[in-house]
PDB file of C-alpha atoms in Angstrom:
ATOM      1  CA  UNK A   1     140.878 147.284  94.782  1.00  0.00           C
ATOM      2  CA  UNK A   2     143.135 146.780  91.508  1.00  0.00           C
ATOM      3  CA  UNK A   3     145.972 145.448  92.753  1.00  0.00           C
ATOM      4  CA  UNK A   4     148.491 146.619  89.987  1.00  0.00           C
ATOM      5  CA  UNK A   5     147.255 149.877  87.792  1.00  0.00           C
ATOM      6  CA  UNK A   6     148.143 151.494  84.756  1.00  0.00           C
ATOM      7  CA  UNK A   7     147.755 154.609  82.650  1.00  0.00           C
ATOM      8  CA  UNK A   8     146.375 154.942  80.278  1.00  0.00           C
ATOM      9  CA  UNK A   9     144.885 152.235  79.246  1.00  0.00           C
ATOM     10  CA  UNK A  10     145.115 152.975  75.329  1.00  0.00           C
ATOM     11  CA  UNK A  11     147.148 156.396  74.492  1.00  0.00           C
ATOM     12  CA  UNK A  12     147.692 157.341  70.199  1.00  0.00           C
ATOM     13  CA  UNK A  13     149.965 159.397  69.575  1.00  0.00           C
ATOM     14  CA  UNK A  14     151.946 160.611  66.601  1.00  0.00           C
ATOM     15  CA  UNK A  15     155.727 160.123  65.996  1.00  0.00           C
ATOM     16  CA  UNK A  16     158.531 162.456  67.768  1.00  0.00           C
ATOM     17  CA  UNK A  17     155.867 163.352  70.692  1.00  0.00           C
ATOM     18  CA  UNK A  18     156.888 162.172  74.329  1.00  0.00           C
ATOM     19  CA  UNK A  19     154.637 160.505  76.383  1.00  0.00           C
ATOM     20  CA  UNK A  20     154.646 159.209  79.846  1.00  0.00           C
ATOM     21  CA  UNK A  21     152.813 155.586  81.449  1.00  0.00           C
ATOM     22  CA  UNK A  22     152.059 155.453  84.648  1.00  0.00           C
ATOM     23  CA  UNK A  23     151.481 152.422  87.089  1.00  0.00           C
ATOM     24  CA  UNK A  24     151.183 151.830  90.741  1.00  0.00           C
ATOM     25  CA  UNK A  25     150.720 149.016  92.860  1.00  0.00           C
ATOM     26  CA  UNK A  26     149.402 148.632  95.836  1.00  0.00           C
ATOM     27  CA  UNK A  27     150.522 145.353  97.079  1.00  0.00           C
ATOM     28  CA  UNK A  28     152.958 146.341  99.335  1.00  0.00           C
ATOM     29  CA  UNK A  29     156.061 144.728  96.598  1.00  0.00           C
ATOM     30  CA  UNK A  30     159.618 145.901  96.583  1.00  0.00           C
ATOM     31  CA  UNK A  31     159.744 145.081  92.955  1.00  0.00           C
ATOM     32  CA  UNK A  32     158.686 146.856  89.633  1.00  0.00           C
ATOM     33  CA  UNK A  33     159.336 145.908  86.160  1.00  0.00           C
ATOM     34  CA  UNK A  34     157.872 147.164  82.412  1.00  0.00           C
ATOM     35  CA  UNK A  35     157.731 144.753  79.937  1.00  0.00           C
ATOM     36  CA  UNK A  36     156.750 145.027  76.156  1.00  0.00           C
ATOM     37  CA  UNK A  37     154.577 143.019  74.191  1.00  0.00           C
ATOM     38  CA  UNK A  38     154.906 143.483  70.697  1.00  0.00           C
ATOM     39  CA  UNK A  39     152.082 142.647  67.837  1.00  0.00           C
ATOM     40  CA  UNK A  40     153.527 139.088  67.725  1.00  0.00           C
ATOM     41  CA  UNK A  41     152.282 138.690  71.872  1.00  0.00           C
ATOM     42  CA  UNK A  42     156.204 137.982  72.218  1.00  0.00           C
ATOM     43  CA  UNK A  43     156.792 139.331  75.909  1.00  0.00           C
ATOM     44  CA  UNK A  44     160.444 141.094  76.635  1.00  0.00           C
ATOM     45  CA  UNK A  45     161.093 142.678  79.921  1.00  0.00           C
ATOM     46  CA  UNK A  46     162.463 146.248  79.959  1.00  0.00           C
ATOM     47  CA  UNK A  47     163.668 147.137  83.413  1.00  0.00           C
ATOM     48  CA  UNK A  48     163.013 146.226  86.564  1.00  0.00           C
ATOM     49  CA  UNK A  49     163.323 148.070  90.172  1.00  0.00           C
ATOM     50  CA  UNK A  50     163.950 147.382  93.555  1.00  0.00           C
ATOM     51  CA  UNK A  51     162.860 149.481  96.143  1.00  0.00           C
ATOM     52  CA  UNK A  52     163.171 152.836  93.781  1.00  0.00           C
ATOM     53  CA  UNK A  53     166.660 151.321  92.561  1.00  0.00           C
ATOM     54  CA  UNK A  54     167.509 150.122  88.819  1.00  0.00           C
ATOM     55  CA  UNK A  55     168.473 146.431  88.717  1.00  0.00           C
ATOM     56  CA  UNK A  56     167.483 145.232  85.402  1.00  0.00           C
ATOM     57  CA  UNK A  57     167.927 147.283  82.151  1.00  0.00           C
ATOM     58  CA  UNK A  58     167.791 145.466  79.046  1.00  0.00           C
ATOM     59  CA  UNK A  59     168.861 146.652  75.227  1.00  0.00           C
ATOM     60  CA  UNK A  60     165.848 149.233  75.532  1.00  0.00           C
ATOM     61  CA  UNK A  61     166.559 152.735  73.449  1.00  0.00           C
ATOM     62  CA  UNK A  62     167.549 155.728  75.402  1.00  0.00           C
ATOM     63  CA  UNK A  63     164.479 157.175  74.737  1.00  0.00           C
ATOM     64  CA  UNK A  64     162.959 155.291  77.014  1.00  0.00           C
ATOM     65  CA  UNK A  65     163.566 156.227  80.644  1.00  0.00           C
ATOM     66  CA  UNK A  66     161.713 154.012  84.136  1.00  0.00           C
ATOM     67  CA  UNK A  67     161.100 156.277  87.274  1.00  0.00           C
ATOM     68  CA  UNK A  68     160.521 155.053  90.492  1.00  0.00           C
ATOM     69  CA  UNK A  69     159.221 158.065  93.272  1.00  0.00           C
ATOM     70  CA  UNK A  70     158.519 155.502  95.423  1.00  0.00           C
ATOM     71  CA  UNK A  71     158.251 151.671  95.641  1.00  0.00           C
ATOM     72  CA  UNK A  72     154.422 151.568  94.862  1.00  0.00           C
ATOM     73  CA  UNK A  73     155.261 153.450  91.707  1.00  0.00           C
ATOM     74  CA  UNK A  74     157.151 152.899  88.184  1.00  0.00           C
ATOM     75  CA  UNK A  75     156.102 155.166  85.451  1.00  0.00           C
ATOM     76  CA  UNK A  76     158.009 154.797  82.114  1.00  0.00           C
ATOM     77  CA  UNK A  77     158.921 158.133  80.100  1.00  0.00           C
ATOM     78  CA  UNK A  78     159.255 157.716  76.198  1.00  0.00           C
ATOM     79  CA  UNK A  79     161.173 160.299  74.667  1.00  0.00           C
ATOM     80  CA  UNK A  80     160.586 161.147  70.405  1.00  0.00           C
ATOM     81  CA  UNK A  81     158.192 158.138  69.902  1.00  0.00           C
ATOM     82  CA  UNK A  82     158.585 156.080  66.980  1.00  0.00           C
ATOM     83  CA  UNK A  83     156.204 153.928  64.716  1.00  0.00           C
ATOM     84  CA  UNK A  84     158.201 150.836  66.832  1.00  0.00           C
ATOM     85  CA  UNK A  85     157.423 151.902  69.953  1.00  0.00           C
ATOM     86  CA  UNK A  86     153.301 150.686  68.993  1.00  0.00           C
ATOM     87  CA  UNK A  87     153.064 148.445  71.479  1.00  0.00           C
ATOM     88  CA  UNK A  88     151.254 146.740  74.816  1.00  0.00           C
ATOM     89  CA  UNK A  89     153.516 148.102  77.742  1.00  0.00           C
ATOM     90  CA  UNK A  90     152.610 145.600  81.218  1.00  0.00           C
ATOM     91  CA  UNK A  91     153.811 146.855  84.268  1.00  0.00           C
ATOM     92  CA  UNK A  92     154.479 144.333  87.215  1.00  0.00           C
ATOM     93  CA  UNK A  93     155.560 144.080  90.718  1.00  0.00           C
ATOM     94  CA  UNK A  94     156.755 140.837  92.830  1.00  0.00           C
ATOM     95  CA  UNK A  95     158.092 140.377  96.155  1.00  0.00           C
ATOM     96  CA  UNK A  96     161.771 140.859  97.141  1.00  0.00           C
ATOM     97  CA  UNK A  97     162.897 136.989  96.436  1.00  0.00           C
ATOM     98  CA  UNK A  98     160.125 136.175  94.429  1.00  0.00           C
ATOM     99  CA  UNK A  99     160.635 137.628  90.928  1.00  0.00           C
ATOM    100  CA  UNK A 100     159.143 134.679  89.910  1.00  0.00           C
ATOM    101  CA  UNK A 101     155.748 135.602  90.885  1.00  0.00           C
ATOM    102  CA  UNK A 102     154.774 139.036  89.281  1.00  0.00           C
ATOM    103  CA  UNK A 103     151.649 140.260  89.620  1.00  0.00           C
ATOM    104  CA  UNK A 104     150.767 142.153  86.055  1.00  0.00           C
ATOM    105  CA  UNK A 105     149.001 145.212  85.222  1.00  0.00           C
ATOM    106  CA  UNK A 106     145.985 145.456  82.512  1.00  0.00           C
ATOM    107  CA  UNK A 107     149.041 146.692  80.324  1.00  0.00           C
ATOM    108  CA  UNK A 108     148.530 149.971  78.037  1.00  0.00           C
ATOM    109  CA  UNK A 109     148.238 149.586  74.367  1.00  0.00           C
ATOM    110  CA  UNK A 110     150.482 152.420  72.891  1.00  0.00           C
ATOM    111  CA  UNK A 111     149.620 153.277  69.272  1.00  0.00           C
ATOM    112  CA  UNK A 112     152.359 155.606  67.494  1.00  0.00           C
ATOM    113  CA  UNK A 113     151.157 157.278  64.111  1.00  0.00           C
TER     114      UNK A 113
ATOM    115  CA  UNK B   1     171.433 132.380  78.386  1.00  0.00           C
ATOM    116  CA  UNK B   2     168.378 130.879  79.131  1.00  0.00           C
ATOM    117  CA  UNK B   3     165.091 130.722  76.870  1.00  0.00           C
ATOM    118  CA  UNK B   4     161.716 129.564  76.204  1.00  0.00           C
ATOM    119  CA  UNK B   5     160.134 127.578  73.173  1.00  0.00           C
ATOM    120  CA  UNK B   6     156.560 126.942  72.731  1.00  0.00           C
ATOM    121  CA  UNK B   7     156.458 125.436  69.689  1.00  0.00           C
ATOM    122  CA  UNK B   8     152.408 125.531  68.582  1.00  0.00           C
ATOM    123  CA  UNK B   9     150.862 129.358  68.148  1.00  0.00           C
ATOM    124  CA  UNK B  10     147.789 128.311  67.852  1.00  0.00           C
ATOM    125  CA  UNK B  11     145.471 125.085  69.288  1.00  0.00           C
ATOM    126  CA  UNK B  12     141.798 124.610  68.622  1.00  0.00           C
ATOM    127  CA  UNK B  13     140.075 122.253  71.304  1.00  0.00           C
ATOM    128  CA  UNK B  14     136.182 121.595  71.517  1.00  0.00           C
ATOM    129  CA  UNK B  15     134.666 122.240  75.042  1.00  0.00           C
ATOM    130  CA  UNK B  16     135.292 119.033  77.546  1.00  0.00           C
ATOM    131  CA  UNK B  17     138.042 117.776  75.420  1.00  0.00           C
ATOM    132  CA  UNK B  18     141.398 117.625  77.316  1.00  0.00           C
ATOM    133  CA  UNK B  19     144.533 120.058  76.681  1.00  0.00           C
ATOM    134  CA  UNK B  20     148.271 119.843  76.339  1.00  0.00           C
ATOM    135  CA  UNK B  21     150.438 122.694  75.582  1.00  0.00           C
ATOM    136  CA  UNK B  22     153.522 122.436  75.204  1.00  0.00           C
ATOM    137  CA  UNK B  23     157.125 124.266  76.157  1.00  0.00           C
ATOM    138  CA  UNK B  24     160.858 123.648  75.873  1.00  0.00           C
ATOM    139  CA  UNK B  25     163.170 125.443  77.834  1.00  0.00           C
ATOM    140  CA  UNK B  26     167.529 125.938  77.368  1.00  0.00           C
ATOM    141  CA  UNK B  27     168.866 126.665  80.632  1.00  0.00           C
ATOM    142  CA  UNK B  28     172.249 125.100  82.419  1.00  0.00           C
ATOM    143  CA  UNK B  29     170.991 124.724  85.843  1.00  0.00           C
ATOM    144  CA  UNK B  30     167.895 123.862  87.395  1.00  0.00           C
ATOM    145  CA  UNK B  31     165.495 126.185  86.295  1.00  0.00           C
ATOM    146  CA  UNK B  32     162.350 127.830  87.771  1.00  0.00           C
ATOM    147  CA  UNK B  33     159.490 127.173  85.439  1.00  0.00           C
ATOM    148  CA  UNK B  34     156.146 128.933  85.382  1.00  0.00           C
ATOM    149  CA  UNK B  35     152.766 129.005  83.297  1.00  0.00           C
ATOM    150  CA  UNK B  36     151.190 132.384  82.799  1.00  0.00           C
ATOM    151  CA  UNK B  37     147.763 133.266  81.422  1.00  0.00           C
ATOM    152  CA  UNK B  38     146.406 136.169  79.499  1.00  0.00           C
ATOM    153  CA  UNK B  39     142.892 136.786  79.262  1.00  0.00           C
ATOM    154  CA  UNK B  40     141.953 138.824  76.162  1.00  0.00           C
ATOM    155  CA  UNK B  41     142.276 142.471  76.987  1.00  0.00           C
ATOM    156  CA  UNK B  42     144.171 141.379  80.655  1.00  0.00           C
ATOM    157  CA  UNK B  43     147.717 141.287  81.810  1.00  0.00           C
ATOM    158  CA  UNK B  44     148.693 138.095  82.939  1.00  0.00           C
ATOM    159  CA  UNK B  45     148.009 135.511  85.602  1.00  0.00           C
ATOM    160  CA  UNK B  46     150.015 132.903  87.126  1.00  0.00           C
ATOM    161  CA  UNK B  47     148.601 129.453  86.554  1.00  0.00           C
ATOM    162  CA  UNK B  48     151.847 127.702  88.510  1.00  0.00           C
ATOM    163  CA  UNK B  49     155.180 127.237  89.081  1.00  0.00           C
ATOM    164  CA  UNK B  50     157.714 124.568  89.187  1.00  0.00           C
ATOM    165  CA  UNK B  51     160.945 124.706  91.678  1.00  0.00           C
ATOM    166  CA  UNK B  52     162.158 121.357  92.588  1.00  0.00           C
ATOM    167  CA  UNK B  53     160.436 118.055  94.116  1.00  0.00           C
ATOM    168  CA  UNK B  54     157.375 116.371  92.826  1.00  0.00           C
ATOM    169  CA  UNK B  55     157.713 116.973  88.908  1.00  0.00           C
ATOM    170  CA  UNK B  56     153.914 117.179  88.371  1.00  0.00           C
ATOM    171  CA  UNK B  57     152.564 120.521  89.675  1.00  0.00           C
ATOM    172  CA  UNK B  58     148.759 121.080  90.383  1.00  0.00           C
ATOM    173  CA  UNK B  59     147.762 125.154  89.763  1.00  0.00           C
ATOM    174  CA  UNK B  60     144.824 127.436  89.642  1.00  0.00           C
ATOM    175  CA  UNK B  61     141.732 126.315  87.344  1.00  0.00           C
ATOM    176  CA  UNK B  62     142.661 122.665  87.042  1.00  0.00           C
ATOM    177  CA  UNK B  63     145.654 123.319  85.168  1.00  0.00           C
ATOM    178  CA  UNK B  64     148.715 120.823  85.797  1.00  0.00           C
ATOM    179  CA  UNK B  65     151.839 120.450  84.226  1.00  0.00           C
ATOM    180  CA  UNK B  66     154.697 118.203  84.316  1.00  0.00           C
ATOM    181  CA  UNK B  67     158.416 118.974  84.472  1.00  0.00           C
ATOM    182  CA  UNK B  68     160.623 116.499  82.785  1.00  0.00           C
ATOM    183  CA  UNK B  69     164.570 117.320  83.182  1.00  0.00           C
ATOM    184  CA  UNK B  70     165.969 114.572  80.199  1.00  0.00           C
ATOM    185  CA  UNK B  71     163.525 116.157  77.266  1.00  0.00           C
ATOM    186  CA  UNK B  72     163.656 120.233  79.438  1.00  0.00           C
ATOM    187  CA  UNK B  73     159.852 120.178  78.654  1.00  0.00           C
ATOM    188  CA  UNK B  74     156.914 121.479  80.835  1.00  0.00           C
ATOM    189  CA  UNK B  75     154.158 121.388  79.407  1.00  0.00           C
ATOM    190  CA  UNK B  76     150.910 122.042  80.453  1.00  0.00           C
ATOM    191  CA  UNK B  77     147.621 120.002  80.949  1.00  0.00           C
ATOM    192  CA  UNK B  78     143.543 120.342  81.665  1.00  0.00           C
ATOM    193  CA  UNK B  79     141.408 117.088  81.531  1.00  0.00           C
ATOM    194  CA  UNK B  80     138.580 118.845  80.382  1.00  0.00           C
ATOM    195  CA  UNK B  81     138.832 122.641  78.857  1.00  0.00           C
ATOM    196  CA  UNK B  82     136.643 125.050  79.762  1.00  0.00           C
ATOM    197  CA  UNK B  83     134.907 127.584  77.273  1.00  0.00           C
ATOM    198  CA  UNK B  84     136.507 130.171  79.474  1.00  0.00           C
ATOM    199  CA  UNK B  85     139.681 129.035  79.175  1.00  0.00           C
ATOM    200  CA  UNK B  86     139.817 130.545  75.631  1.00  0.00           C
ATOM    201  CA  UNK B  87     143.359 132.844  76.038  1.00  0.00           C
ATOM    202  CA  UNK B  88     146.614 132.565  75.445  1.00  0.00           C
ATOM    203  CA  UNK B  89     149.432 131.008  77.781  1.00  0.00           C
ATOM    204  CA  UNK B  90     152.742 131.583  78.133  1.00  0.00           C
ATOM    205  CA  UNK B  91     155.930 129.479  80.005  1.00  0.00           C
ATOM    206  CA  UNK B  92     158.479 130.965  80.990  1.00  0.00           C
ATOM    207  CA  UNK B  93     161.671 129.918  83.237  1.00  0.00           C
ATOM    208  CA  UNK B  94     164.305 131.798  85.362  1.00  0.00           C
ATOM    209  CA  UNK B  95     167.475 130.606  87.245  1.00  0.00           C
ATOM    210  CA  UNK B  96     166.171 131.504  90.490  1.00  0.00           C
ATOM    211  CA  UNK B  97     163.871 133.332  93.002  1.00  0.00           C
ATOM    212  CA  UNK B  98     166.115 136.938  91.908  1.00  0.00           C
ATOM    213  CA  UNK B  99     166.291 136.185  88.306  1.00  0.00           C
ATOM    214  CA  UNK B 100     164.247 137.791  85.289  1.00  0.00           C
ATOM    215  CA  UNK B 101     161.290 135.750  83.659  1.00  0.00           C
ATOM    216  CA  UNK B 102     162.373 134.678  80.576  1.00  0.00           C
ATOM    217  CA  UNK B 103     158.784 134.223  78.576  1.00  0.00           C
ATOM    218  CA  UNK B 104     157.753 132.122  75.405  1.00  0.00           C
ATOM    219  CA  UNK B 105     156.228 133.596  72.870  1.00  0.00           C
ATOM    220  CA  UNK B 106     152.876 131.803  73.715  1.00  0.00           C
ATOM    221  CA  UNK B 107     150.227 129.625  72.482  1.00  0.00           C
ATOM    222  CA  UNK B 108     146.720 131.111  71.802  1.00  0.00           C
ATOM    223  CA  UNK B 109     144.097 128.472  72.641  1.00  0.00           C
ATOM    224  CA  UNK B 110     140.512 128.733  70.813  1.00  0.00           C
ATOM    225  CA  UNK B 111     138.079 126.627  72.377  1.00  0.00           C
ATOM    226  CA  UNK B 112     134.966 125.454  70.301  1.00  0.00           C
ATOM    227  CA  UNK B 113     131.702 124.714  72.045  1.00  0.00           C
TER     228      UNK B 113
END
């Protein structure tokens, strides 16, 4: 059993279209977070939630938006996609306490055009 | 604010020669350091951690590293590399069991049979 998920795994798109990644994890963790890797492999984190709440949101664009149904799930909503966004997205989850050990998701290699 | 340099992007080893990579970290406090793998095509995998006490830390694979508070450097070491250890690794610190991961930007390692 994967232990976190994500997807897609690849999704192209073209500029101004809105897109949606999804990822779930069945680990049993209170904690979710998205991170972005960019072309460089440099590795930022985006947000992060606790049981379905927002407790980390870094200088991310608007356009972006996390959702948390539930604490097994974080799916990330990107709003008028720009060439930028091209990206690896990771989703990851940790125990309450132990942000230090995530436990990362293949990751989902967004290609704007 | 805290943050993470690994200063070589790239290292070449031959297969059975030994490995040091190397990372800096800026924080005020005791940090929480950690050593992350990522497999080509994979999210990434904790290799270990660091959080007080002994300053040498055994992880997965046969990977060690070494925390040393008067140069802030952890860097990590393999006596003998492994063709399959061919990926690239990260550090990264936090301030604490709640804090985010802070990543480097990573070191890719090439091994050469």
């Amino acid at each position: 059993d994967t232990a976190v998920s994500q997807t897609p795994k690849y999704l192209v798109t073209q500029m101004g279209n809105d897109k949606s990644i999804k990822c779930e994890q069945n680990l049993g963790h209170d904690t979710m977070y998205w991170y972005k890797q960019d072309s460089k492999k440099f590795l930022k984190i985006m947000f992060s939630y606790n049981n379905k709440e927002l407790i980390i949101n870094e200088t991310v664009p608007n356009r972006f938006s996390p959702k948390s149904p539930d604490k097994a799930h974080l799916n990330l909503h990107i709003n008028s996609l720009e060439l930028g966004d091209s990206a690896v997205y990771f989703c990851a989850s940790s125990q309450e306490g132990r942000a230090y050990e995530q436990y990362f998701g293949p990751g989902t290699r967004l290609t704007v055009t | 604010a805290q943050s993470v340099t690994q200063p070589d992007i790239h290292i070449t080893v031959s297969e059975g020669a030994s490995l040091e990579l190397r990372c800096n970290y800026s924080y005020g406090a005791t940090p929480y350091l950690f050593w992350y793998v990522q497999s080509p095509g994979q999210g990434l995998q904790l290799l270990l951690k660091y959080f007080s006490g002994d300053t040498l830390v055994q992880g997965i694979k046969g990977f060690e590293a070494e925390f040393k508070r008067s140069q802030s450097s952890f860097n990590l070491r393999k006596p003998s590399v492994h063709w399959s250890d061919a990926a690239e690794y990260f550090c990264a610190v936090s301030g604490g069991s709640n804090y985010k991961l802070t990543f480097g930007k990573g070191t890719l390692l090439t091994v050469n049979p």
